[in-house]
Structure formats: C-alpha cells, structure tokens
Amino acid sequence: MKSANKPVFVCQECGTQQPKWQGKCHDCGAFNSFVEERVTEPSAGPAEHRYSTLGVVSHGAKKYADIEASDADRISTGITEFDRVLGGGIVPGSLILLGGEPGIGKSTLLLQAAANFAHHVGPVLYASGEESEHQIKSRGDRLGVGEAPLYLLAETCIERILEEVGRVKPALLVVDSVQTVFSLKFQSAPGSIGQVREAATQFLFMAKGHNIPTFLVGHVTKDGNIAGPKALEHVVDTVLYFEGERHHSHRVVRAVKNRFGAISELGVFEMTGIGLRPVPNPSAMFLAERPTATPGSAVLCCLEGTRPLLVEVQALVSTSSYGTSRRMAVGIDQNRLSLLLAVLEKRAGLHLVSDDVFVNIAGGMSIDEPAVDLGIVAAVASSLRNRPVAPATAVFGEVGLGGEIRGVSQANLRIREAEQMGFTRIVLPASNIDASEESGKAELVGVRSVGEALDMLLQ
Ligand code: TYD
Ligand code: MG
C-alpha cells in the first residue's frame, strides 16, 4: 500500500498508475497521458470503509426471495422523450451520466427535468460548477421554472455538495459537471481521472445509500468519449449521450448503457427559444425538407433501439476531376460505403471507379445499422443513372458481399412506420416478406439481389 502523500502518476486515458512519469502508457498505448496525482489517505480504522461517512450502512447479505422488486416505481421527468431514453422514467437511487459536447443542451435539458421534478415529485438540488446561481436562474426564467422547490448551488467541492444534500434532502440531485467538481481527498486538479472517479464513486454511494437519483453531466473529448475515464461508465447505472449538429435545431439523446432499460433507445428533441421540446414524431421532421422526384434521394426505414425512424439518404455521384476519386460519407460508416460501392460495381455492373461519391444522411442523423445498406445503394444508383426513386417508396435491407439482399430485424415495425408516414410502396428483403403482416396500406415488394432491387426502385 502506498504511503500518504506519495505522488503517483496516473494515465488519464485508462487509469493505470505508475510510480514514475512515462511518455507512453503500456496498458492503453496513449502518449503523454500521465499526470501526477497525490492521494491523502484517510485515517480510517480497519473496519470502516472510506465512504462510511456518507451514511451507507450494510446489513449483510440478503436472501434473494426476501428482496422486494421495485420495478414499477419509475419516476417521470415530465419530458416524454427523456423518459423514453431512460427506459420509462428515472429509477430511484440510480446514477445517470449525461454526456455531450459543450453547448449541445445538457444543462438546459436537466434544468427542465429538474423543474418538472420539483413541481411534481419533491425538492431538487442542482449543483453547478460551471455557472453561477444568477446565470442558472436567468436560463430558468426562459424555461419557465416558476415557484418549484428547486435549490441551486454554485459549488465545486464534492464534500460541500454532499453536505447540502444532507440539509436539503432532495428527491433528485443534478451535478453539472463531473469534470468541474473535486474532492478534498485528492490534490490533483478537477477533471483529472482521480477526481472524476472519486466524484462518481461518492455520488454513487450517496445515490444508492439515500435512494436519491442523481444526474452527472459529463463533457465529451475531441474523439467523442466522455472525458476522463472509461471507468466512469462502469460506475454509473446509465450512460446517455447528447448528439446533434450545432447548426440543426434537433437533438438526439441516446442511451449507450442502461442497467434498467433497453440500450440504443432514442429521444428526439428540438432546441427552441424556450428550451428543448420533445419531438414525438421524428420521421416527419427528418423528412420535412425532402425533395421529391429528385435523383439521388431515397427514404430509409431504420431502427434506433425500439423506435423505427424514417430518414432520407442523399447521394451525389459526379465525375472525378482529379486522378483519384473521392468517397465521402456523412452519417454512415465510411468503410460501409466503400464496401457497398464495390458490390454495386461487381454485382450490379455500375461503373463508379472514375466518379466521386458523396453520401449524406439528411438532418444530421448518424446510423449504424445494416438495414441502411439498401437505402444507400438506391440513392447512389439513382444519382449515377440520374433517375429518381419511384414516388412514395421507402426501402430497407442489408446488402451482402455477393450482392444478395439479407433480411433485417423488426421488419413489421419498419413497415408500420413507413405506412404511417404515407408511403404506399416498400422495397424490402424477400426473406422478410413471409413474416410481415400485410395491412393493405402499402404494397410490399420483396427483393433478392441488388440488381432486382434497383429495377424495382428506380423510375
Ligand atoms: P446548454 O444547455 O448550456 O449546453 P451544455 O450544458 O450542453 O453546454 O445549451 C446551450 C445552448 O442552447 C446555447 O447555445 C443556447 C441554446 N439555447 C436555446 O437555443 N434555447 C434555450 O431556451 C436555451 C436555454 C438554450
Ligand atoms: Mg452546461
């Protein structure tokens, strides 16, 4: 065991500890990631653990049958789309991490949820290390927070925040953000891996011990991970990511880990002048500006979590002006695009070698689901041949390397969504046809190969 106040060097990427500074971490391969941290050992007796001051009392092991299941009592945030990503509401005593880029709307969403919670459930403590109480209040005025018992605390010291929790006894705690808070037990700067991990652990014990659901806001690094450690994601119950293009008004909250619900569940919001507004029918929004009868555009039924979603795939194929042709994908995986273009060349006889190909998912969505394949193929072929996709036609299906069209999951859900949005013809994998229930609203066209699909799709 290390002695008190002895420095350790901690990799900020993976949390490995070393007695000396190193240029490269041998565990995760990160360069220049070691930072000196000092730990002040608490003078606790052997039987006490260091979080015992938080009032967490263990009663020993319990028999499985004696433990009451508490599945039903989820608490609504008052925001439908937010409840949806959480798997139906907040589970009491859960610790939830909300990550996202700066300025995307994390504080706005949590302040709205906090205000609703304070109105309908009980007092809420909103601790912010980023903004003063005045700044939060002026934002709250725009959001119409009103007279709810919402307590604001501009504080970065974890021990002070926990003291206030003891005083206010909130029904919900929000900590904005986990990178700005620090514990007196560590001498390293806020945001370092030691501090972030300590914060997560202390709030975890508090949430579980006192049954106070807690939101932690987390910043996202350049490469899109929640800053600081992966370790943070292991500690918390639920990890939500806030996504969206800054230049679009819509925002998507996605669950990437949820101990109490389905992952890759999706909540869609629109940023307005008075905060975030849930979008109950995102397909309508994503298709709003779609050009009809224009080559290079196809409508695709994808599935995000349990939610079917219609989005527009756009492709532009133009003659390459340089020796090498460019392939660019926005919203889908670049490698997937290369693979599909190769299949189109080899199996459907399309000539794309000397062309630039650009593919974009309209509205700033990003999708990683094999069912997008057929939509991409349709949009690219439509642009190349300069023939629009047949009117009122939606499409989904996975494309194999042999040019075969493979079935995808949840075909019925996708079909229903397309029908609801007014599509009267759906091109889908032939193998999905058998299991699909015809409702008569839309004609279902089953296809087996890329060539057959293009014949059915293009006008
Ligand atoms: P914010 O919640 O502060 O982002 P984060 O906490 O993720 O950094 O959101 C900031 C952005 O949202 C800012 O650019 C202004 C915009 N906004 C609105 O458009 N309408 C509103 O009602 C509010 C409160 C913010
Ligand atoms: Mg913020």
Short mmCIF file of C-alpha atoms and ligand atoms in Angstrom, two decimals:
data_model
loop_
_atom_site.label_atom_id
_atom_site.label_comp_id
_atom_site.label_asym_id
_atom_site.label_seq_id
_atom_site.Cartn_x
_atom_site.Cartn_y
_atom_site.Cartn_z
CA MET A 1 0.00 0.00 0.00
CA LYS A 2 1.30 3.44 -0.84
CA SER A 3 2.16 5.78 1.94
CA ALA A 4 0.31 9.03 2.50
CA ASN A 5 1.05 11.91 0.15
CA LYS A 6 3.33 9.91 -2.07
CA PRO A 7 2.86 11.01 -5.67
CA VAL A 8 1.53 8.58 -8.21
CA PHE A 9 1.36 9.11 -11.93
CA VAL A 10 -1.99 8.19 -13.41
CA CYS A 11 -2.80 7.67 -17.08
CA GLN A 12 -5.72 9.99 -17.86
CA GLU A 13 -6.99 7.64 -20.54
CA CYS A 14 -7.19 4.31 -18.75
CA GLY A 15 -6.37 4.98 -15.11
CA THR A 16 -3.16 2.92 -14.90
CA GLN A 17 -0.94 4.02 -12.01
CA GLN A 18 2.86 4.20 -12.16
CA PRO A 19 5.40 5.37 -9.59
CA LYS A 20 7.24 7.39 -12.28
CA TRP A 21 6.17 9.57 -15.18
CA GLN A 22 6.14 7.81 -18.54
CA GLY A 23 5.78 9.12 -22.06
CA LYS A 24 3.61 6.25 -23.23
CA CYS A 25 1.12 4.17 -21.30
CA HIS A 26 1.93 0.48 -21.62
CA ASP A 27 -1.66 -0.50 -20.96
CA CYS A 28 -3.65 1.59 -23.41
CA GLY A 29 -0.91 2.96 -25.68
CA ALA A 30 -1.81 6.62 -25.10
CA PHE A 31 1.02 9.13 -25.37
CA ASN A 32 1.73 11.88 -22.87
CA SER A 33 -1.24 10.89 -20.76
CA PHE A 34 0.39 10.60 -17.32
CA VAL A 35 -0.41 13.23 -14.72
CA GLU A 36 0.86 13.42 -11.18
CA GLU A 37 -1.78 12.89 -8.53
CA ARG A 38 -1.47 12.86 -4.77
CA VAL A 39 -3.73 10.91 -2.52
CA THR A 40 -4.29 11.91 1.07
CA GLU A 41 -5.03 8.66 2.83
CA PRO A 42 -7.97 8.92 5.17
CA SER A 43 -7.20 7.85 8.70
CA ALA A 44 -9.96 5.30 8.87
CA GLY A 45 -9.88 2.30 11.14
CA PRO A 46 -9.74 -1.12 9.52
CA ALA A 47 -13.41 -1.94 9.90
CA GLU A 48 -14.67 1.31 8.44
CA HIS A 49 -14.64 1.93 4.75
CA ARG A 50 -13.94 5.38 3.45
CA TYR A 51 -17.49 6.17 2.40
CA SER A 52 -18.98 5.25 5.77
CA THR A 53 -19.43 8.96 6.49
CA LEU A 54 -21.97 9.04 3.67
CA GLY A 55 -24.36 7.06 5.81
CA VAL A 56 -24.24 3.89 3.75
CA VAL A 57 -24.93 1.06 6.14
CA SER A 58 -24.60 -2.54 5.09
CA HIS A 59 -26.96 -5.02 6.67
CA GLY A 60 -25.13 -8.05 5.35
CA ALA A 61 -26.28 -10.44 2.66
CA LYS A 62 -29.98 -10.86 1.98
CA LYS A 63 -31.86 -13.82 0.62
CA TYR A 64 -32.95 -13.39 -2.99
CA ALA A 65 -36.57 -14.23 -2.25
CA ASP A 66 -36.75 -11.71 0.57
CA ILE A 67 -35.77 -8.79 -1.63
CA GLU A 68 -38.68 -6.81 -2.95
CA ALA A 69 -38.58 -5.99 -6.62
CA SER A 70 -39.16 -2.32 -7.19
CA ASP A 71 -39.65 -2.25 -10.88
CA ALA A 72 -42.86 -0.32 -11.05
CA ASP A 73 -41.86 2.84 -9.28
CA ARG A 74 -40.10 4.74 -12.01
CA ILE A 75 -40.39 8.48 -11.67
CA SER A 76 -41.27 10.55 -14.70
CA THR A 77 -39.09 13.51 -15.63
CA GLY A 78 -42.16 15.16 -17.14
CA ILE A 79 -40.45 15.14 -20.54
CA THR A 80 -41.78 12.28 -22.66
CA GLU A 81 -38.77 11.79 -24.87
CA PHE A 82 -36.40 11.90 -21.90
CA ASP A 83 -38.44 9.24 -20.08
CA ARG A 84 -38.25 7.11 -23.20
CA VAL A 85 -34.41 7.03 -23.29
CA LEU A 86 -34.31 6.32 -19.60
CA GLY A 87 -36.45 3.25 -20.22
CA GLY A 88 -39.68 4.72 -18.85
CA GLY A 89 -38.50 7.20 -16.22
CA ILE A 90 -35.91 7.55 -13.50
CA VAL A 91 -35.24 4.52 -11.32
CA PRO A 92 -34.98 5.62 -7.67
CA GLY A 93 -31.39 5.67 -6.45
CA SER A 94 -29.86 5.39 -9.90
CA LEU A 95 -26.79 7.30 -11.06
CA ILE A 96 -27.11 8.62 -14.59
CA LEU A 97 -24.36 10.16 -16.69
CA LEU A 98 -25.36 12.58 -19.45
CA GLY A 99 -22.51 13.23 -21.86
CA GLY A 100 -22.29 15.60 -24.79
CA GLU A 101 -20.35 18.35 -26.47
CA PRO A 102 -20.31 21.84 -24.98
CA GLY A 103 -23.33 23.91 -25.91
CA ILE A 104 -25.46 20.99 -27.06
CA GLY A 105 -28.09 21.47 -24.33
CA LYS A 106 -27.19 19.24 -21.38
CA SER A 107 -27.73 21.93 -18.75
CA THR A 108 -30.94 23.04 -20.46
CA LEU A 109 -32.43 19.54 -20.50
CA LEU A 110 -31.50 18.82 -16.90
CA LEU A 111 -32.80 22.15 -15.67
CA GLN A 112 -36.11 21.48 -17.42
CA ALA A 113 -36.26 17.97 -15.95
CA ALA A 114 -35.26 19.34 -12.53
CA ALA A 115 -38.02 21.96 -12.65
CA ASN A 116 -40.65 19.36 -13.58
CA PHE A 117 -39.39 17.06 -10.88
CA ALA A 118 -39.53 19.84 -8.29
CA HIS A 119 -43.10 20.66 -9.33
CA HIS A 120 -44.43 17.14 -9.18
CA VAL A 121 -42.17 14.97 -7.01
CA GLY A 122 -40.14 16.88 -4.46
CA PRO A 123 -37.23 19.23 -3.87
CA VAL A 124 -34.33 19.15 -6.32
CA LEU A 125 -30.75 20.20 -5.71
CA TYR A 126 -28.99 21.49 -8.82
CA ALA A 127 -25.26 21.84 -8.13
CA SER A 128 -23.32 23.61 -10.83
CA GLY A 129 -19.60 24.17 -11.04
CA GLU A 130 -19.95 25.90 -14.38
CA GLU A 131 -22.46 28.66 -13.86
CA SER A 132 -23.41 30.99 -11.02
CA GLU A 133 -26.87 30.84 -9.43
CA HIS A 134 -27.81 34.02 -11.34
CA GLN A 135 -26.87 32.52 -14.68
CA ILE A 136 -28.87 29.38 -13.96
CA LYS A 137 -31.82 31.45 -12.85
CA SER A 138 -31.81 33.61 -15.95
CA ARG A 139 -31.86 30.44 -18.04
CA GLY A 140 -34.59 29.02 -15.82
CA ASP A 141 -36.71 32.13 -16.39
CA ARG A 142 -36.63 31.41 -20.11
CA LEU A 143 -37.67 27.85 -19.44
CA GLY A 144 -40.49 28.88 -17.13
CA VAL A 145 -39.25 27.18 -13.96
CA GLY A 146 -41.52 29.21 -11.67
CA GLU A 147 -42.04 28.60 -7.98
CA ALA A 148 -40.98 24.96 -7.73
CA PRO A 149 -38.73 23.90 -4.79
CA LEU A 150 -35.59 23.91 -6.90
CA TYR A 151 -32.38 24.64 -4.98
CA LEU A 152 -29.39 26.00 -6.86
CA LEU A 153 -25.86 25.61 -5.57
CA ALA A 154 -22.78 27.02 -7.31
CA GLU A 155 -20.20 24.75 -5.75
CA THR A 156 -17.38 22.52 -6.91
CA CYS A 157 -16.35 20.77 -3.70
CA ILE A 158 -17.91 17.31 -3.50
CA GLU A 159 -17.93 17.25 0.28
CA ARG A 160 -19.79 20.59 0.35
CA ILE A 161 -22.33 19.36 -2.19
CA LEU A 162 -22.95 16.24 -0.10
CA GLU A 163 -23.38 18.43 2.98
CA GLU A 164 -26.09 20.38 1.16
CA VAL A 165 -27.71 17.11 0.09
CA GLY A 166 -27.91 16.21 3.78
CA ARG A 167 -29.52 19.58 4.54
CA VAL A 168 -31.95 19.89 1.61
CA LYS A 169 -32.78 16.16 1.40
CA PRO A 170 -33.62 16.43 -2.29
CA ALA A 171 -35.64 13.93 -4.29
CA LEU A 172 -33.22 14.46 -7.18
CA LEU A 173 -29.63 15.69 -7.43
CA VAL A 174 -28.02 17.16 -10.53
CA VAL A 175 -24.25 17.71 -10.69
CA ASP A 176 -23.17 19.88 -13.62
CA SER A 177 -20.48 18.80 -14.42
CA VAL A 178 -18.47 15.88 -13.07
CA GLN A 179 -15.30 17.40 -14.56
CA THR A 180 -15.55 20.58 -12.52
CA VAL A 181 -16.03 19.03 -9.07
CA PHE A 182 -13.19 17.99 -6.80
CA SER A 183 -12.77 16.07 -3.58
CA LEU A 184 -10.69 17.36 -0.69
CA LYS A 185 -9.14 13.89 -0.50
CA PHE A 186 -7.16 14.46 -3.71
CA GLN A 187 -4.73 17.20 -4.51
CA SER A 188 -4.97 16.82 -8.25
CA ALA A 189 -6.91 19.25 -10.41
CA PRO A 190 -10.65 18.89 -11.10
CA GLY A 191 -11.21 16.87 -14.26
CA SER A 192 -8.25 14.55 -13.67
CA ILE A 193 -9.03 10.89 -13.67
CA GLY A 194 -8.60 10.53 -9.91
CA GLN A 195 -11.03 13.35 -9.19
CA VAL A 196 -13.61 12.27 -11.73
CA ARG A 197 -13.57 8.71 -10.46
CA GLU A 198 -13.77 9.84 -6.86
CA ALA A 199 -16.71 12.10 -7.70
CA ALA A 200 -18.54 9.30 -9.47
CA THR A 201 -17.93 6.90 -6.59
CA GLN A 202 -19.00 9.33 -3.88
CA PHE A 203 -22.17 10.27 -5.75
CA LEU A 204 -22.83 6.59 -6.40
CA PHE A 205 -22.69 5.79 -2.70
CA MET A 206 -24.89 8.77 -1.96
CA ALA A 207 -27.44 7.81 -4.64
CA LYS A 208 -27.65 4.19 -3.52
CA GLY A 209 -27.36 4.88 0.20
CA HIS A 210 -30.05 7.55 0.37
CA ASN A 211 -32.06 6.47 -2.65
CA ILE A 212 -31.64 9.85 -4.35
CA PRO A 213 -31.47 9.58 -8.13
CA THR A 214 -28.51 11.59 -9.39
CA PHE A 215 -27.60 13.04 -12.77
CA LEU A 216 -23.96 13.71 -13.59
CA VAL A 217 -23.16 15.87 -16.59
CA GLY A 218 -20.02 14.76 -18.43
CA HIS A 219 -18.06 16.55 -21.09
CA VAL A 220 -17.03 14.81 -24.23
CA THR A 221 -13.50 14.80 -25.61
CA LYS A 222 -12.46 15.51 -29.19
CA ASP A 223 -12.80 11.85 -30.14
CA GLY A 224 -16.32 11.65 -28.75
CA ASN A 225 -15.76 9.77 -25.48
CA ILE A 226 -16.85 11.07 -22.13
CA ALA A 227 -13.81 12.95 -20.89
CA GLY A 228 -11.75 11.32 -18.24
CA PRO A 229 -12.11 7.68 -17.80
CA LYS A 230 -13.96 4.80 -19.27
CA ALA A 231 -14.00 3.90 -15.59
CA LEU A 232 -16.77 6.44 -15.17
CA GLU A 233 -19.04 4.49 -17.49
CA HIS A 234 -18.53 1.36 -15.40
CA VAL A 235 -19.51 3.09 -12.19
CA VAL A 236 -22.79 4.65 -13.25
CA ASP A 237 -26.06 2.82 -13.96
CA THR A 238 -26.98 4.63 -17.15
CA VAL A 239 -24.95 6.47 -19.77
CA LEU A 240 -26.76 8.86 -22.08
CA TYR A 241 -25.18 10.75 -24.95
CA PHE A 242 -26.50 14.00 -26.27
CA GLU A 243 -25.91 14.25 -30.00
CA GLY A 244 -26.77 16.67 -32.73
CA GLU A 245 -25.34 19.12 -35.17
CA ARG A 246 -24.91 22.56 -33.81
CA HIS A 247 -26.39 24.02 -36.98
CA HIS A 248 -29.52 21.90 -36.81
CA SER A 249 -32.14 22.54 -34.19
CA HIS A 250 -32.82 18.90 -33.46
CA ARG A 251 -31.01 16.99 -30.74
CA VAL A 252 -30.91 13.28 -30.06
CA VAL A 253 -30.33 11.70 -26.66
CA ARG A 254 -29.17 8.12 -26.92
CA ALA A 255 -28.75 5.52 -24.19
CA VAL A 256 -25.48 3.62 -24.64
CA LYS A 257 -25.64 1.79 -21.33
CA ASN A 258 -28.69 1.23 -19.19
CA ARG A 259 -28.87 -1.18 -16.28
CA PHE A 260 -32.63 -0.62 -16.15
CA GLY A 261 -33.74 -0.47 -19.76
CA ALA A 262 -33.01 -1.09 -23.41
CA ILE A 263 -29.91 0.45 -24.90
CA SER A 264 -29.66 2.44 -28.10
CA GLU A 265 -33.06 3.83 -27.17
CA LEU A 266 -33.52 7.27 -28.63
CA GLY A 267 -35.16 10.51 -27.56
CA VAL A 268 -35.55 13.31 -30.10
CA PHE A 269 -35.78 16.98 -29.16
CA GLU A 270 -35.87 20.30 -30.88
CA MET A 271 -33.97 23.26 -29.40
CA THR A 272 -36.30 26.25 -29.33
CA GLY A 273 -36.16 29.71 -27.78
CA ILE A 274 -37.77 28.33 -24.64
CA GLY A 275 -35.70 25.21 -24.17
CA LEU A 276 -35.86 21.68 -25.54
CA ARG A 277 -39.16 20.47 -26.92
CA PRO A 278 -39.81 16.73 -27.34
CA VAL A 279 -40.43 15.62 -30.91
CA PRO A 280 -42.94 12.76 -30.75
CA ASN A 281 -42.83 12.08 -34.47
CA PRO A 282 -39.21 12.41 -35.62
CA SER A 283 -39.81 10.78 -39.00
CA ALA A 284 -41.93 13.75 -40.04
CA MET A 285 -39.13 16.09 -39.01
CA PHE A 286 -36.39 14.20 -40.82
CA LEU A 287 -38.43 14.03 -44.00
CA ALA A 288 -39.69 17.61 -43.88
CA GLU A 289 -37.37 19.12 -46.46
CA ARG A 290 -37.07 16.11 -48.70
CA PRO A 291 -37.07 16.85 -52.40
CA THR A 292 -39.40 14.56 -54.32
CA ALA A 293 -38.65 13.17 -57.76
CA THR A 294 -35.01 14.23 -57.48
CA PRO A 295 -32.32 11.72 -58.37
CA GLY A 296 -30.01 10.71 -55.52
CA SER A 297 -32.55 10.68 -52.70
CA ALA A 298 -34.05 7.62 -51.03
CA VAL A 299 -36.14 7.17 -47.88
CA LEU A 300 -34.93 4.56 -45.50
CA CYS A 301 -36.63 2.83 -42.55
CA CYS A 302 -34.08 2.34 -39.82
CA LEU A 303 -34.47 1.28 -36.24
CA GLU A 304 -32.99 3.10 -33.27
CA GLY A 305 -33.46 0.99 -30.17
CA THR A 306 -37.11 0.02 -30.35
CA ARG A 307 -38.07 3.05 -32.37
CA PRO A 308 -38.49 2.93 -36.14
CA LEU A 309 -37.37 6.07 -37.89
CA LEU A 310 -37.61 7.23 -41.47
CA VAL A 311 -34.68 9.23 -42.75
CA GLU A 312 -33.59 10.49 -46.12
CA VAL A 313 -30.32 9.23 -47.64
CA GLN A 314 -28.81 11.54 -50.21
CA ALA A 315 -26.11 10.62 -52.70
CA LEU A 316 -24.24 12.64 -55.26
CA VAL A 317 -22.17 10.91 -57.90
CA SER A 318 -20.10 13.24 -60.05
CA THR A 319 -17.21 12.79 -62.43
CA SER A 320 -13.91 12.98 -60.61
CA SER A 321 -11.83 15.96 -61.59
CA TYR A 322 -8.62 14.53 -60.14
CA GLY A 323 -6.86 11.26 -60.78
CA THR A 324 -8.21 9.62 -57.64
CA SER A 325 -11.90 9.52 -56.95
CA ARG A 326 -13.21 10.65 -53.59
CA ARG A 327 -15.68 8.80 -51.39
CA MET A 328 -17.24 10.70 -48.56
CA ALA A 329 -19.84 9.58 -46.08
CA VAL A 330 -21.66 11.70 -43.51
CA GLY A 331 -23.87 9.90 -41.01
CA ILE A 332 -22.87 6.40 -42.08
CA ASP A 333 -19.66 4.43 -41.77
CA GLN A 334 -17.12 5.29 -44.46
CA ASN A 335 -15.98 1.67 -44.76
CA ARG A 336 -19.54 0.51 -45.22
CA LEU A 337 -19.89 2.93 -48.12
CA SER A 338 -16.71 1.62 -49.80
CA LEU A 339 -17.98 -1.92 -49.42
CA LEU A 340 -21.37 -1.11 -50.93
CA LEU A 341 -19.79 0.74 -53.85
CA ALA A 342 -17.63 -2.33 -54.55
CA VAL A 343 -20.74 -4.53 -54.50
CA LEU A 344 -22.52 -2.14 -56.90
CA GLU A 345 -19.52 -2.29 -59.29
CA LYS A 346 -19.09 -6.02 -59.21
CA ARG A 347 -22.63 -7.35 -58.81
CA ALA A 348 -24.84 -4.72 -60.44
CA GLY A 349 -22.49 -3.54 -63.17
CA LEU A 350 -22.44 0.11 -62.15
CA HIS A 351 -19.35 1.99 -63.23
CA LEU A 352 -18.14 4.12 -60.34
CA VAL A 353 -14.33 3.96 -60.49
CA SER A 354 -13.83 7.37 -62.04
CA ASP A 355 -16.55 9.10 -60.03
CA ASP A 356 -16.62 10.98 -56.75
CA VAL A 357 -19.33 9.62 -54.45
CA PHE A 358 -20.80 11.62 -51.58
CA VAL A 359 -23.41 10.16 -49.25
CA ASN A 360 -25.23 12.03 -46.53
CA ILE A 361 -27.99 11.24 -44.06
CA ALA A 362 -30.17 14.34 -44.12
CA GLY A 363 -30.84 16.19 -40.88
CA GLY A 364 -27.53 15.30 -39.25
CA MET A 365 -28.53 11.82 -38.06
CA SER A 366 -25.96 9.09 -37.83
CA ILE A 367 -26.96 5.49 -38.29
CA ASP A 368 -25.02 2.29 -37.88
CA GLU A 369 -27.38 -0.48 -38.79
CA PRO A 370 -27.00 -2.90 -41.70
CA ALA A 371 -30.57 -2.15 -42.80
CA VAL A 372 -29.35 1.18 -44.22
CA ASP A 373 -27.45 -0.63 -46.99
CA LEU A 374 -30.29 -0.83 -49.45
CA GLY A 375 -31.11 2.85 -48.97
CA ILE A 376 -27.52 3.84 -49.71
CA VAL A 377 -27.36 1.59 -52.75
CA ALA A 378 -30.64 3.05 -54.03
CA ALA A 379 -29.51 6.66 -53.57
CA VAL A 380 -26.13 6.08 -55.24
CA ALA A 381 -27.60 4.22 -58.22
CA SER A 382 -30.33 6.84 -58.54
CA SER A 383 -27.77 9.65 -58.71
CA LEU A 384 -25.49 7.78 -61.10
CA ARG A 385 -28.28 6.92 -63.52
CA ASN A 386 -29.97 10.28 -62.98
CA ARG A 387 -33.29 8.59 -62.35
CA PRO A 388 -35.31 9.33 -59.22
CA VAL A 389 -36.50 6.64 -56.84
CA ALA A 390 -40.14 5.71 -57.53
CA PRO A 391 -42.60 8.01 -55.73
CA ALA A 392 -43.90 7.18 -52.23
CA THR A 393 -41.40 4.33 -51.94
CA ALA A 394 -39.45 3.52 -48.79
CA VAL A 395 -36.70 0.94 -48.51
CA PHE A 396 -34.71 -1.15 -46.05
CA GLY A 397 -32.43 -4.21 -46.21
CA GLU A 398 -28.90 -5.41 -45.70
CA VAL A 399 -26.66 -5.98 -48.72
CA GLY A 400 -24.23 -8.92 -48.66
CA LEU A 401 -20.92 -9.12 -50.49
CA GLY A 402 -22.44 -11.46 -53.06
CA GLY A 403 -24.96 -8.77 -53.96
CA GLU A 404 -27.72 -10.65 -52.12
CA ILE A 405 -30.29 -8.80 -50.02
CA ARG A 406 -30.45 -10.10 -46.48
CA GLY A 407 -33.32 -9.90 -44.06
CA VAL A 408 -33.23 -7.49 -41.13
CA SER A 409 -34.83 -7.50 -37.70
CA GLN A 410 -38.21 -5.97 -36.82
CA ALA A 411 -39.49 -5.65 -40.38
CA ASN A 412 -43.05 -5.14 -39.16
CA LEU A 413 -42.18 -2.10 -37.08
CA ARG A 414 -40.44 -0.52 -40.05
CA ILE A 415 -43.33 -1.25 -42.37
CA ARG A 416 -45.88 0.26 -39.94
CA GLU A 417 -43.83 3.45 -39.58
CA ALA A 418 -43.49 3.86 -43.35
CA GLU A 419 -47.23 3.34 -43.77
CA GLN A 420 -47.98 5.89 -41.10
CA MET A 421 -45.84 8.41 -42.93
CA GLY A 422 -47.84 7.87 -46.09
CA PHE A 423 -45.55 5.58 -48.08
CA THR A 424 -47.53 3.27 -50.31
CA ARG A 425 -44.71 1.05 -51.57
CA ILE A 426 -41.94 -0.58 -49.54
CA VAL A 427 -38.98 -2.41 -51.07
CA LEU A 428 -37.60 -4.90 -48.56
CA PRO A 429 -35.67 -8.20 -48.38
CA ALA A 430 -37.68 -11.10 -49.80
CA SER A 431 -36.89 -13.12 -46.68
CA ASN A 432 -38.70 -10.54 -44.55
CA ILE A 433 -41.89 -10.81 -46.58
CA ASP A 434 -43.10 -14.10 -45.04
CA ALA A 435 -43.02 -12.78 -41.51
CA SER A 436 -44.57 -9.45 -42.44
CA GLU A 437 -48.20 -8.75 -41.82
CA GLU A 438 -49.82 -7.16 -44.83
CA SER A 439 -52.09 -4.38 -43.74
CA GLY A 440 -53.03 -3.49 -47.28
CA LYS A 441 -51.96 0.12 -46.85
CA ALA A 442 -48.67 -0.34 -48.63
CA GLU A 443 -47.51 -2.66 -51.39
CA LEU A 444 -44.62 -4.82 -50.16
CA VAL A 445 -42.01 -5.61 -52.80
CA GLY A 446 -39.58 -8.37 -51.78
CA VAL A 447 -36.17 -8.41 -53.49
CA ARG A 448 -33.34 -10.95 -53.51
CA SER A 449 -30.43 -9.22 -55.23
CA VAL A 450 -29.05 -5.73 -55.70
CA GLY A 451 -29.89 -5.82 -59.41
CA GLU A 452 -33.50 -6.79 -58.74
CA ALA A 453 -33.78 -4.10 -56.04
CA LEU A 454 -32.56 -1.38 -58.40
CA ASP A 455 -35.06 -2.47 -61.07
CA MET A 456 -37.85 -2.17 -58.52
CA LEU A 457 -36.65 1.10 -57.03
CA LEU A 458 -35.64 3.39 -59.86
CA GLN A 459 -38.15 5.02 -62.17
P1 TYD B 1 -26.58 24.37 -22.68
O1 TYD B 1 -27.67 23.62 -22.02
O2 TYD B 1 -25.92 25.46 -21.91
O3 TYD B 1 -25.46 23.37 -23.20
P2 TYD B 1 -24.43 22.47 -22.39
O4 TYD B 1 -24.82 22.47 -20.96
O5 TYD B 1 -24.55 21.12 -23.06
O6 TYD B 1 -23.09 23.05 -22.62
O7 TYD B 1 -27.20 24.89 -24.04
C1 TYD B 1 -26.65 25.96 -24.63
C2 TYD B 1 -27.20 26.24 -26.00
O8 TYD B 1 -28.60 26.10 -26.11
C3 TYD B 1 -26.87 27.66 -26.28
O9 TYD B 1 -26.15 27.70 -27.49
C4 TYD B 1 -28.17 28.36 -26.35
C5 TYD B 1 -29.16 27.30 -26.63
N1 TYD B 1 -30.46 27.53 -26.01
C6 TYD B 1 -31.58 27.75 -26.80
O10 TYD B 1 -31.50 27.76 -28.03
N2 TYD B 1 -32.81 27.93 -26.22
C7 TYD B 1 -32.97 27.93 -24.87
O11 TYD B 1 -34.10 28.09 -24.37
C8 TYD B 1 -31.81 27.70 -24.05
C9 TYD B 1 -31.92 27.69 -22.55
C10 TYD B 1 -30.59 27.50 -24.66
MG MG B 2 -23.77 23.26 -19.38
#
